[in-house]
Coordinates of C-alpha atoms in Angstrom, one line a residue:
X208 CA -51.3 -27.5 -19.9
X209 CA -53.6 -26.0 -17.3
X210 CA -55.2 -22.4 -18.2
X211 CA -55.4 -21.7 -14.3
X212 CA -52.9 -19.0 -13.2
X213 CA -53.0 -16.9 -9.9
X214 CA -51.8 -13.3 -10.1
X215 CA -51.0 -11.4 -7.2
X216 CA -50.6 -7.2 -6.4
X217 CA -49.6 -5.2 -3.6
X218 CA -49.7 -1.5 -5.0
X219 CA -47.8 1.7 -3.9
X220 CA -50.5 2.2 -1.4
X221 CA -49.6 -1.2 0.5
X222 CA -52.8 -1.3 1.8
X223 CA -53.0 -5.2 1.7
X224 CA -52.0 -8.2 -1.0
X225 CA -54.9 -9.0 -3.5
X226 CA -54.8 -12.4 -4.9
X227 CA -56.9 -14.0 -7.5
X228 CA -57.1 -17.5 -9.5
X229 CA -58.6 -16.7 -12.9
X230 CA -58.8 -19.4 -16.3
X231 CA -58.3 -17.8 -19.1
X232 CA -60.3 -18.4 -22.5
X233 CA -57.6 -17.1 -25.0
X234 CA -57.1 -13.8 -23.3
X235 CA -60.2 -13.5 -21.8
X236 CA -60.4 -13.8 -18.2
X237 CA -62.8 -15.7 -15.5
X238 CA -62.5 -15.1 -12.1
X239 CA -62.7 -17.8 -10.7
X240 CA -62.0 -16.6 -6.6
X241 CA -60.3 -13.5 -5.2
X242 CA -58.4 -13.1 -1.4
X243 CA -57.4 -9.6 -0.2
X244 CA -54.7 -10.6 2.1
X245 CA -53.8 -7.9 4.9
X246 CA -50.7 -6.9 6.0
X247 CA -49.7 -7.1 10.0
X248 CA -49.2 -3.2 11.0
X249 CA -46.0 -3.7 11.9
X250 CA -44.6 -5.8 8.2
X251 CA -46.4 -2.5 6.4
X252 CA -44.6 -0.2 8.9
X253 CA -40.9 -1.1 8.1
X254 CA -42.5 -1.9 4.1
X255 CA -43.5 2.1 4.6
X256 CA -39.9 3.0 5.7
X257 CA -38.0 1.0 3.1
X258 CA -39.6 3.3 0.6
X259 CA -37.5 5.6 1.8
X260 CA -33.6 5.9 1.8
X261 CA -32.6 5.0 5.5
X262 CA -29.9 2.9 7.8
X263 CA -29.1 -0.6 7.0
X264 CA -31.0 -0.9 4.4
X265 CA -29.7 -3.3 2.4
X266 CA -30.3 -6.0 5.3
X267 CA -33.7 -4.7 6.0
X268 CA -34.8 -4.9 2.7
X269 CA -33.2 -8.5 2.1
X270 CA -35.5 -9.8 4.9
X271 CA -38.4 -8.3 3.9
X272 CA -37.7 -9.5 1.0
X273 CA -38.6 -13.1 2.5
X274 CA -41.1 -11.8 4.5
X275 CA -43.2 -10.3 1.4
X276 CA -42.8 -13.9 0.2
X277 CA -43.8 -15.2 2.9
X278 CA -47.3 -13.4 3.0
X279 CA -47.7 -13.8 -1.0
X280 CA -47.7 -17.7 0.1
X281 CA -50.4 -17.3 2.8
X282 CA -52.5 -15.3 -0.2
X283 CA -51.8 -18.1 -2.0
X284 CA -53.3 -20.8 0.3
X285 CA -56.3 -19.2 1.7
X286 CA -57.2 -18.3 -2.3
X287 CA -56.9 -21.9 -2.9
X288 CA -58.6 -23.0 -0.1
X289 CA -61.9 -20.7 -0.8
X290 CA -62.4 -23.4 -4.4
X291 CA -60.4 -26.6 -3.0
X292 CA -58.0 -26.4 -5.8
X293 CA -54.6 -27.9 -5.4
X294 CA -51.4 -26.4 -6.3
X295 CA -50.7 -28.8 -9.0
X296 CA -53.6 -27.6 -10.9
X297 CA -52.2 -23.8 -11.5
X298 CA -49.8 -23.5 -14.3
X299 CA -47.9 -20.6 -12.5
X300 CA -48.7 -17.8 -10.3
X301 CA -47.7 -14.2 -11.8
X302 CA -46.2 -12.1 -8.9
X303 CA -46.1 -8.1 -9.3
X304 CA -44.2 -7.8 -5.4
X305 CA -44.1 -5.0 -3.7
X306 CA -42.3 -2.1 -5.2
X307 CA -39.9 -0.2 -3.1
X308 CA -38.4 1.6 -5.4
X309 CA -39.3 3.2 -8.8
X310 CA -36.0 5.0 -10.8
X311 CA -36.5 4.4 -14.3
X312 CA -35.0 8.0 -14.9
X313 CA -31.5 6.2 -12.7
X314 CA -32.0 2.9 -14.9
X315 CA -33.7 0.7 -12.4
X316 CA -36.9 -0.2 -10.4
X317 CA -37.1 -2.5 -7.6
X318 CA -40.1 -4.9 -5.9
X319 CA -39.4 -7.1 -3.6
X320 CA -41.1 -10.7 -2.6
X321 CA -37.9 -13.1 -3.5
X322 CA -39.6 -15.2 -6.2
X323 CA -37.8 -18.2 -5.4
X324 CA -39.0 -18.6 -2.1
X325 CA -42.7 -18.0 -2.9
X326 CA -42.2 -21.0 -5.7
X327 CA -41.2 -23.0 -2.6
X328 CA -43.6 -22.3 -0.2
X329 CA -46.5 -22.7 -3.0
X330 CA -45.4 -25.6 -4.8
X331 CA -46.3 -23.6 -7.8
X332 CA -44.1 -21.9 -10.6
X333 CA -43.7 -18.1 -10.1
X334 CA -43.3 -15.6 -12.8
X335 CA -41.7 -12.3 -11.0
X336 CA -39.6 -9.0 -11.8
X337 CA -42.0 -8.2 -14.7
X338 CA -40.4 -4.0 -15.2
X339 CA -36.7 -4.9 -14.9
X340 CA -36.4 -6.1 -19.0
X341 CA -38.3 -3.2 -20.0
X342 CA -36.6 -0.8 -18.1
X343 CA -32.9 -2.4 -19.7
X344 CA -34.7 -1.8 -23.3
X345 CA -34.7 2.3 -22.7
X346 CA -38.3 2.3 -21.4
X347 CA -40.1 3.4 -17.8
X348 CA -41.1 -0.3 -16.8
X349 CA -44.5 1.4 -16.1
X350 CA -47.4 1.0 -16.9
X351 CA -47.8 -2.4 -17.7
X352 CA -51.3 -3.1 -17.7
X353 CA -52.4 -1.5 -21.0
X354 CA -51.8 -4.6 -22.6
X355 CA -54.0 -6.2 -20.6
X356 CA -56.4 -3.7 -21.0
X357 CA -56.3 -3.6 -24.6
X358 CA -56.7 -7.4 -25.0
X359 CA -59.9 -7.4 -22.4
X360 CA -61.3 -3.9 -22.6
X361 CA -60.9 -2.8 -25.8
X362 CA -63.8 -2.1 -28.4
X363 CA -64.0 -1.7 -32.1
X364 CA -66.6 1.0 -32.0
X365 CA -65.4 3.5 -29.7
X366 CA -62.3 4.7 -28.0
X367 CA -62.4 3.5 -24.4
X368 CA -59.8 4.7 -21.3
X369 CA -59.5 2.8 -18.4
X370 CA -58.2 4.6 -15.5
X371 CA -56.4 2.7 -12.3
X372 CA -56.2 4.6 -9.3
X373 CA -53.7 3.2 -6.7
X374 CA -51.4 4.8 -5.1
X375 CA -50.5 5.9 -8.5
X376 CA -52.9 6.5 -10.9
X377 CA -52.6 5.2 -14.4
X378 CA -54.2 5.4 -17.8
X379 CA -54.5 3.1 -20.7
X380 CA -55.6 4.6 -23.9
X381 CA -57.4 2.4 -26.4
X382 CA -58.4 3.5 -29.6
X383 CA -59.1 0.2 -30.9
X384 CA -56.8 -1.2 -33.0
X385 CA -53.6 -3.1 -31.0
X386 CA -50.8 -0.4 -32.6
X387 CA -52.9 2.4 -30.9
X388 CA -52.7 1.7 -27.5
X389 CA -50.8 3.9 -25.1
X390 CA -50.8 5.1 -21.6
X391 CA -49.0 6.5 -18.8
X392 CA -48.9 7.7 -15.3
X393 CA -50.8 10.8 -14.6
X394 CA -49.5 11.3 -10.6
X395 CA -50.4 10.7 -7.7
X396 CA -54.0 8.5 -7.0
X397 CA -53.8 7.5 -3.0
X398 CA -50.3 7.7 -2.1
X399 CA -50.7 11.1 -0.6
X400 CA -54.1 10.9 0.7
X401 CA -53.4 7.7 2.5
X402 CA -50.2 8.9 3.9
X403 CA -51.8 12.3 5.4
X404 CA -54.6 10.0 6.7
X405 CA -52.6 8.1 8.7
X406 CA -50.3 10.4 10.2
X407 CA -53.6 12.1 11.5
X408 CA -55.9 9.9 12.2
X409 CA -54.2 6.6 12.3
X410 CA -56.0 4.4 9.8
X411 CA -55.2 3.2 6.1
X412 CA -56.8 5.3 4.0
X413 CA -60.1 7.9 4.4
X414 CA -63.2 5.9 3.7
X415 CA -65.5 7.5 1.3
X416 CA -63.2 10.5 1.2
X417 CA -65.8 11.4 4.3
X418 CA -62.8 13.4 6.1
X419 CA -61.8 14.8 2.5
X420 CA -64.8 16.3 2.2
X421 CA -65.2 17.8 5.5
X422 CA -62.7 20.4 4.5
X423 CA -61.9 22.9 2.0
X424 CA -59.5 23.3 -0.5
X425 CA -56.4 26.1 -0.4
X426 CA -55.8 26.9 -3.7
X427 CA -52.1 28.0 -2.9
X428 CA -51.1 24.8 -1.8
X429 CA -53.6 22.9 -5.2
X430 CA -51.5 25.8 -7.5
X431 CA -47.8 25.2 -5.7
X432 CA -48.1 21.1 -5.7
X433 CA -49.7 21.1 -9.6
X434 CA -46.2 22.9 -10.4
X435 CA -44.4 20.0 -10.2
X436 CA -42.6 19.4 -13.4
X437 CA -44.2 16.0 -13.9
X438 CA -47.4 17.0 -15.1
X439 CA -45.6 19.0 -18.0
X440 CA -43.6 15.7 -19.0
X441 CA -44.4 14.3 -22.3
X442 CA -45.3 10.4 -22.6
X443 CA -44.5 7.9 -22.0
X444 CA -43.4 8.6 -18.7
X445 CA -44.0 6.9 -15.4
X446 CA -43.9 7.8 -11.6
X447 CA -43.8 6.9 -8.0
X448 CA -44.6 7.7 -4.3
X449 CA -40.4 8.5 -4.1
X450 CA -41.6 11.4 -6.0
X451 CA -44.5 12.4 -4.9
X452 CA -43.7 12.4 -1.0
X453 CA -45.4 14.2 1.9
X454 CA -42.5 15.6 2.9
X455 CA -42.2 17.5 -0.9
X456 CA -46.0 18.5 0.6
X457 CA -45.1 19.4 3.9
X458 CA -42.3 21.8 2.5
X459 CA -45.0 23.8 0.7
X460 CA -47.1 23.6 4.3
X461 CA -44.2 25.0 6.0
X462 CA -44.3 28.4 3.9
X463 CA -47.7 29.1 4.6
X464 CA -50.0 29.6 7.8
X465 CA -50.7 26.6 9.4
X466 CA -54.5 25.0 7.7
X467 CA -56.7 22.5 9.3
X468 CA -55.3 18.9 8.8
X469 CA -59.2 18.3 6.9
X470 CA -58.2 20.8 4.7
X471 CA -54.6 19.8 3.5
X472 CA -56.5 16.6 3.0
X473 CA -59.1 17.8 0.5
X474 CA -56.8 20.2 -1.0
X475 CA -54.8 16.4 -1.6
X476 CA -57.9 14.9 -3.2
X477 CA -58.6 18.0 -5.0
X478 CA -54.9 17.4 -6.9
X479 CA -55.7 13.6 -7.1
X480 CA -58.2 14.9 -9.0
X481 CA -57.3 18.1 -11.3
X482 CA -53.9 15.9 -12.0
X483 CA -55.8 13.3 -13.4
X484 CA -58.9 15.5 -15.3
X485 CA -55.8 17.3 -16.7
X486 CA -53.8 14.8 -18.2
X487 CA -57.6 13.4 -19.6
X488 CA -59.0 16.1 -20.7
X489 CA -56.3 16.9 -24.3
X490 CA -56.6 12.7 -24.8
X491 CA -60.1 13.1 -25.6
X492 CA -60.3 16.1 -28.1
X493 CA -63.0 15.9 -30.6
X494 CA -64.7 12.6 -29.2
X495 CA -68.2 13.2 -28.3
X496 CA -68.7 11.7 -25.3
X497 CA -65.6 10.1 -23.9
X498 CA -65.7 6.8 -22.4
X499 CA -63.7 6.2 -19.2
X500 CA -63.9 3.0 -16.7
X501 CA -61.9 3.3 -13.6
X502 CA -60.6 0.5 -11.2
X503 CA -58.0 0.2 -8.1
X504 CA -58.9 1.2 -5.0
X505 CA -59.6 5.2 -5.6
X506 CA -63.2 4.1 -7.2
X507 CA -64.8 3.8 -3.4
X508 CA -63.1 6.9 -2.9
X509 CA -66.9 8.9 -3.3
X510 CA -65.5 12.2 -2.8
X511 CA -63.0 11.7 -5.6
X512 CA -65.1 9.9 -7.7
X513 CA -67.8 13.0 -7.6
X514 CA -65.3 15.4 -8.4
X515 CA -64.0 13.6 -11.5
X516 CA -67.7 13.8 -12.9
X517 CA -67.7 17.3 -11.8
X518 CA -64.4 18.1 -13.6
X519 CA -65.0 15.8 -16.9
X520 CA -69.0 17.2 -18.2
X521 CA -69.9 15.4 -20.9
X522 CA -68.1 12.0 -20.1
X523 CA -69.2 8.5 -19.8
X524 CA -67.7 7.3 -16.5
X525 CA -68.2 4.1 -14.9
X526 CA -66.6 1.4 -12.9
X527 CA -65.0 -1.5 -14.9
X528 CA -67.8 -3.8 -13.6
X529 CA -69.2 -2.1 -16.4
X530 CA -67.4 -3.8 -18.8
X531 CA -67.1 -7.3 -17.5
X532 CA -64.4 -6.8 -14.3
X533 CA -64.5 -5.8 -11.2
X534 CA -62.9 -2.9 -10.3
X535 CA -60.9 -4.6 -6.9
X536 CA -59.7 -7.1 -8.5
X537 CA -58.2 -5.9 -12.6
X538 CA -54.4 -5.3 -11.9
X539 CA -54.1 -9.0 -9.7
X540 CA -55.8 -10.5 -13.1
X541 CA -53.0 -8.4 -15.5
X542 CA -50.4 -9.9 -13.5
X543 CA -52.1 -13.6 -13.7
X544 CA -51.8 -12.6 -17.5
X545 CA -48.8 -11.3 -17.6
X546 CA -48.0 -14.9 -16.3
X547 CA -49.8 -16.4 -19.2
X548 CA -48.1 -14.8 -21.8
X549 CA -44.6 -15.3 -20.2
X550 CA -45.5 -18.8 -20.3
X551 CA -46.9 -18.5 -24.0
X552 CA -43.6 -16.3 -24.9
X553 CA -45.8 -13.2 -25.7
X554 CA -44.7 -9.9 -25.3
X555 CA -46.0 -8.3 -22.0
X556 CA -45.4 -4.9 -22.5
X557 CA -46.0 -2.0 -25.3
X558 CA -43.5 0.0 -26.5
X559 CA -45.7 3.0 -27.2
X560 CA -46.6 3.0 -23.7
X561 CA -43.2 2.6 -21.8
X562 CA -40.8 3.8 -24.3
X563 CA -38.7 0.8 -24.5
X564 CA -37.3 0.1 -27.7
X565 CA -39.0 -2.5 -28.6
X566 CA -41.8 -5.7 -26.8
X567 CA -40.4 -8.1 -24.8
X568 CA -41.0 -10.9 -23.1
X569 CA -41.4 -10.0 -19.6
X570 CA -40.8 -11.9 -16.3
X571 CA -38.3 -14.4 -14.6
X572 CA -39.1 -17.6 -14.2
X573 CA -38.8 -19.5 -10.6
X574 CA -39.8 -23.5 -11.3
X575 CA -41.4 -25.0 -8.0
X576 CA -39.3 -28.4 -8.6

């Protein structure tokens, strides 16, 4: 049986489809190539307004269905074509899709990128739909990656946290030994930065933070968005951009004279930031010096990156280069071994992390014959 397995993300942020092939040594990961695919601007526009309840959407979201598919394929080939490997030689490719919606508190979470069709157009098995089992076992189908974390990151000598910032950022707790492990969403990462961004000036995301940080923060509008009853949730828990929407934003902007768009975007940055050094900061009680290794796209955020070292003294923070990964490229290579394991029949998620009653097998299976 090959050890070769492709794993392929498109986050919250929807900022493009990342796409790696990686062999796997046990549990330990090579990377072998990676491919960040791009989405056209107008496939990202109408994936932007299915995140949101609208008209028709039932038929608009069955044919982006296909067409998520449909780019996850072209990933798919121009990854393969960067080492000359053939289809035949991956065991199965492990597809996260593209989430559209997150309602684990209505009993259901939905990503898109029909799993059947991207097994056809590959030629290669597909493993999809990894959150819906947890999610029927009583838990938030989110996060998923701390079992990955654990089996890669983990350390017998100290406790570690890795920290992914997409469009929602996430946190994986290990102490060390496996029954330790837990983790949760601490709010937003990107999602609302990237959205402000590009209703004002017209591009992805900020680069660097550079427009962030040309501004100031209002510490009405930081107080007024950290009330939001999430960040006073116990774990586990989970979230997504559904909740944390610019129009919940704009409704505290509309209360208020008007500020400078630069401003309302570091003040957004500023509670990217506090949200996160917040739901930190108790995790950590009594350590010495705190170890914390951060990957998704928020680490070449500079602005954000500064102010977490501003607002955690004392802690060791890094990228997850530091420990053996690169930081682009860590939730693709969960989802290549959340593949593996399906294949293996290994539990893929935690329960002390998602709250489902018990591990599970996660995934369903779409054979390319």
């Amino acid at each position: 049986m090959s050890d070769l397995y492709i794993g392929l993300m498109s986050g919250t942020s929807m900022d493009g489809i990342d796409a790696v092939l990686v062999r796997f040594d046990g549990d330990k990961p090579e990377l072998l190539a990676s491919h960040a695919h791009s989405w056209p601007v107008k496939v990202a526009n109408r994936l932007h307004a299915l995140c949101t309840p609208g008209n028709n959407e039932i038929d608009r979201m069955g044919e982006m269905d296909q067409m998520v598919a449909i780019h996850f394929a072209g990933a798919v080939r121009a990854l393969l074509a960067k080492t000359g490997h053939h289809p035949s030689q991956v065991r199965a490719i492990g597809s996260h899709g593209q989430t559209i919606r997150h309602r684990p508190e209505l009993g259901f979470t939905l990503q898109i990128g029909n799993g059947a069709r991207l097994a056809v157009e590959t030629g290669i098995d597909v493993i999809c739909d990894f959150r819906a089992k947890d999610i029927a076992l009583g838990g938030q189908g989110a996060p998923l990656v701390p079992a990955f974390h654990q089996a890669v990151f983990a350390s017998s000598q100290n406790m570690r946290m890795i920290l992914n910032i997409g469009g929602i950022a996430n946190v994986s707790v290990l102490p060390g030994p496996d029954d330790q492990v837990f983790g949760f969403d601490t709010g937003p990462g990107n999602t609302l930065l990237d959205q402000w961004y590009r209703k004002h000036k017209g591009g992805n995301y900020d680069p660097k933070g550079s427009w962030a940080a040309s501004g100031w923060v209002n510490t009405d509008l930081l107080s007024r968005l950290l009330g939001h009853p999430y960040f006073h949730m116990p774990h586990p828990k989970s979230t997504g951009r559904e909740t944390f929407t610019l129009p919940w934003m704009e409704l505290f902007l509309a209360e208020r004279p008007p500020l400078r768009p630069e401003d309302v975007q570091r003040t957004l940055l500023e509670f990217t930031a506090r949200s996160i050094s917040d739901a930190l900061q108790p995790l950590a009680a009594g350590i010495k010096e705190p170890e914390l290794f951060i990957c998704g796209g928020g680490v070449h955020n500079d602005a954000l990156m500064y102010r977490l070292i501003e607002l955690l003294p004392g802690w060791h923070i890094d990228s997850t280069f530091a420990i053996g990964l690169h930081p682009d490229w860590v939730e693709a290579i969960a989802f290549a071994w959340l593949a593996k394991s399906f294949i293996e029949g290994r539990a893929g998620n935690l329960s002390a992390v998602t709250g489902a009653s018990r591990q599970a097998i996660l995934g369903c299976f779409h054979p390319a014959a």
